[in-house]
mmCIF file of C-alpha atoms in Angstrom:
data_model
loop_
_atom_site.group_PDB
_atom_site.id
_atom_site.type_symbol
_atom_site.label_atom_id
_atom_site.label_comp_id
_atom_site.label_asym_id
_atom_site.label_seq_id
_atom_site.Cartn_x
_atom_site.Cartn_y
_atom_site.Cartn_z
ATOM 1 C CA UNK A 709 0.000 0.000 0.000
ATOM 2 C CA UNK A 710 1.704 3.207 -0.721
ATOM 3 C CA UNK A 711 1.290 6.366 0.813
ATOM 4 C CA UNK A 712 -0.068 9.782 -0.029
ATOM 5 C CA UNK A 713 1.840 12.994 0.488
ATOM 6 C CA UNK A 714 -0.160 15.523 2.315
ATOM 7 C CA UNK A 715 0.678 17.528 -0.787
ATOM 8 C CA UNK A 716 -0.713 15.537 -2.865
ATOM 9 C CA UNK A 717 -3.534 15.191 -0.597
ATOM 10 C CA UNK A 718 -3.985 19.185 -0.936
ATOM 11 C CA UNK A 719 -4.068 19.081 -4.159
ATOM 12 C CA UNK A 720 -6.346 16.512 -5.742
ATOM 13 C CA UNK A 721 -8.828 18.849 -3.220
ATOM 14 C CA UNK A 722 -7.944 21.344 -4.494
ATOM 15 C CA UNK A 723 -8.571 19.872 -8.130
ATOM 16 C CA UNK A 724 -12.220 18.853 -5.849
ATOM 17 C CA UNK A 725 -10.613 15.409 -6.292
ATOM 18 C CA UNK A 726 -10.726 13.141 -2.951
ATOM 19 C CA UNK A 727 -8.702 10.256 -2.399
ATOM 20 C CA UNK A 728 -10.028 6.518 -2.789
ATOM 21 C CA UNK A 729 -11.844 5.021 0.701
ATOM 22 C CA UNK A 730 -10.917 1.430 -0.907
ATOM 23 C CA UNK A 731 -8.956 -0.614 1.612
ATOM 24 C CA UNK A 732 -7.637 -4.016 0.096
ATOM 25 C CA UNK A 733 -9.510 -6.523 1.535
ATOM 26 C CA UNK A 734 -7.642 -9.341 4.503
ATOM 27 C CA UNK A 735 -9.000 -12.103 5.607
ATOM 28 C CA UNK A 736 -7.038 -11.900 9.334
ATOM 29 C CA UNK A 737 -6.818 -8.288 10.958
ATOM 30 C CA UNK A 738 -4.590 -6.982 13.446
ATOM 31 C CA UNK A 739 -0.784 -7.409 14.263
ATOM 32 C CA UNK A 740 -0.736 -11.148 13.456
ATOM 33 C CA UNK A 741 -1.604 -10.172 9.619
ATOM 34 C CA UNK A 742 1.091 -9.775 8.452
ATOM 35 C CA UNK A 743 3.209 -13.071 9.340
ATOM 36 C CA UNK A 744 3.987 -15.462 7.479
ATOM 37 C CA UNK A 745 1.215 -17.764 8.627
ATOM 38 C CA UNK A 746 -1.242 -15.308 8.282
ATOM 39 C CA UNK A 747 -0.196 -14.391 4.664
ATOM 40 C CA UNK A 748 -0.524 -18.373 3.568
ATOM 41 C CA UNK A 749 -4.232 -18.980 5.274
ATOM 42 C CA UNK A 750 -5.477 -15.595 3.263
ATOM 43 C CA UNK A 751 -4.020 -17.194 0.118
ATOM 44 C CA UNK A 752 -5.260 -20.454 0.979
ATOM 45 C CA UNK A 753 -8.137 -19.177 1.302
ATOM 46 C CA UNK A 754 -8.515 -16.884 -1.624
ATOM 47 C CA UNK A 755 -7.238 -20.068 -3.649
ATOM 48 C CA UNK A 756 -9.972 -22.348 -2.442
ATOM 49 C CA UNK A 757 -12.871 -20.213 -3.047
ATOM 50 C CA UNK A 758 -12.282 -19.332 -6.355
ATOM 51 C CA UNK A 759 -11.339 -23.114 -7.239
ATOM 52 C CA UNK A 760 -14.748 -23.465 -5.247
ATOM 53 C CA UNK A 761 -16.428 -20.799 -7.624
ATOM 54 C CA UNK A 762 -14.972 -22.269 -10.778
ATOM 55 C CA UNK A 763 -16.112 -26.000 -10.076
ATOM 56 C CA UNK A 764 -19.530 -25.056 -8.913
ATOM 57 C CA UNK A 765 -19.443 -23.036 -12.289
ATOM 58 C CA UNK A 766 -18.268 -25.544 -14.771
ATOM 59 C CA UNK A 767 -20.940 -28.280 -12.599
ATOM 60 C CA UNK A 768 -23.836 -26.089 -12.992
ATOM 61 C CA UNK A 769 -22.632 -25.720 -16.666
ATOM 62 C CA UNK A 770 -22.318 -29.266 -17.542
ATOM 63 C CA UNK A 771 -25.653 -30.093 -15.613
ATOM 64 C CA UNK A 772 -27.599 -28.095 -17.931
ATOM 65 C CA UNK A 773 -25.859 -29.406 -21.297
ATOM 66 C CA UNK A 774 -27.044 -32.930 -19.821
ATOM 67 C CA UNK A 775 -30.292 -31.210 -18.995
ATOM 68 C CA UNK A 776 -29.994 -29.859 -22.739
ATOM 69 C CA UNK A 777 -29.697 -33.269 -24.349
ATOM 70 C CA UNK A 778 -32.219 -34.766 -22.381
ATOM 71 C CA UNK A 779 -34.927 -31.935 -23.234
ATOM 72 C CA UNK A 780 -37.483 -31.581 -26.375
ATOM 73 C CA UNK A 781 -36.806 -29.213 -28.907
ATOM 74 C CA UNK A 782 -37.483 -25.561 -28.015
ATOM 75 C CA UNK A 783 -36.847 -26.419 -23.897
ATOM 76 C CA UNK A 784 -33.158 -26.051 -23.638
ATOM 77 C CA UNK A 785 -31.401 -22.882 -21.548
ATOM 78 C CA UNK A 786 -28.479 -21.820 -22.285
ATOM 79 C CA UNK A 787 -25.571 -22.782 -19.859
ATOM 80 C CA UNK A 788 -23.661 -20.765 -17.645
ATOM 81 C CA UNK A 789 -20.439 -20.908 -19.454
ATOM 82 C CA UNK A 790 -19.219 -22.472 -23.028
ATOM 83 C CA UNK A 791 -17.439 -25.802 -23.036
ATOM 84 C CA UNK A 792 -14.129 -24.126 -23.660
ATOM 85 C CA UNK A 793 -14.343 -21.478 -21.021
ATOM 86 C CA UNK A 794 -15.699 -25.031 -18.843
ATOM 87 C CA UNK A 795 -12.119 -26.205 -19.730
ATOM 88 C CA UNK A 796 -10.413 -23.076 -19.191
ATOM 89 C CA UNK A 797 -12.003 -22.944 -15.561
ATOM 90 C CA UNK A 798 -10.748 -26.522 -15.037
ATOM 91 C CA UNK A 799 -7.055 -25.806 -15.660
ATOM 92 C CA UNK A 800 -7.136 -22.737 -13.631
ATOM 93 C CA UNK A 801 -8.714 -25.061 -10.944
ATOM 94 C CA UNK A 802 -6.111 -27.322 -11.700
ATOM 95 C CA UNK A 803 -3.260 -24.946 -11.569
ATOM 96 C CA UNK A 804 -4.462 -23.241 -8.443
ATOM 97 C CA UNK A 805 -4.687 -26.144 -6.313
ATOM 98 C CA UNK A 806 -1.659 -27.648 -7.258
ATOM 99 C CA UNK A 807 0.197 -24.044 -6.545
ATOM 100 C CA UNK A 808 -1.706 -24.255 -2.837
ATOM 101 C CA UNK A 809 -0.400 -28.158 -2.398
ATOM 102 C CA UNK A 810 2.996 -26.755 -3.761
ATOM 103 C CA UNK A 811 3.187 -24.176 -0.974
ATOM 104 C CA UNK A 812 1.475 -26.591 1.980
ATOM 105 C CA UNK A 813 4.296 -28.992 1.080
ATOM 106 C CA UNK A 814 6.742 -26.644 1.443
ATOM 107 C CA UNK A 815 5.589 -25.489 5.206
ATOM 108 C CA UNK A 816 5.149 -29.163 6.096
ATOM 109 C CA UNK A 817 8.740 -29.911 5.136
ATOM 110 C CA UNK A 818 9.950 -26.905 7.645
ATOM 111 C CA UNK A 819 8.936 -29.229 10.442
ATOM 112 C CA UNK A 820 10.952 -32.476 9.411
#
């Protein structure tokens, strides 16, 4: 996060421009945030829910193509996401998890 000069600050209102109010988001808060620890359960956890997202995606897709095949003409909805962008989420999935193993491994081998 960098830091704004309080002449910048003057500025921008000056200009009637206000600095953002975002704050990046953390899943842990206070002192402890910022160890190590801390740092791999926010990425763990920002891995796992979008590899959560994507499956649940790419299900929901492929339940409605079987839905699809099953139905008469004229009652078929259109699925969430394409077959390619389907595959696309699955190797991101993929990738992702195996990055979060990756990572887990390497703590667990700190206490051998």
């Amino acid at each position: 996060m960098t830091s704004t000069s309080s002449t910048d600050r003057i500025a921008r209102d000056a200009a009637g421009q206000h600095p953002p109010t975002h704050q990046d988001f953390r899943w842990i808060e206070g002192p402890a945030q910022h160890s190590s620890y801390a740092r791999f359960i926010e990425t763990a956890l920002d891995i796992s829910a979008g590899v959560h997202a994507c499956l649940q995606i790419i299900y929901a897709s492929e339940l409605e193509r079987a839905a699809n095949r099953a139905a008469d003409t004229g009652q078929t909805a259109a699925p969430a996401i394409g077959e390619q962008e389907a595959d696309r989420l699955m190797r991101l999935s993929i990738a992702a998890s195996g990055l979060l193993h990756d990572e887990a491994q390497r703590r667990v081998e700190r206490f051998r």
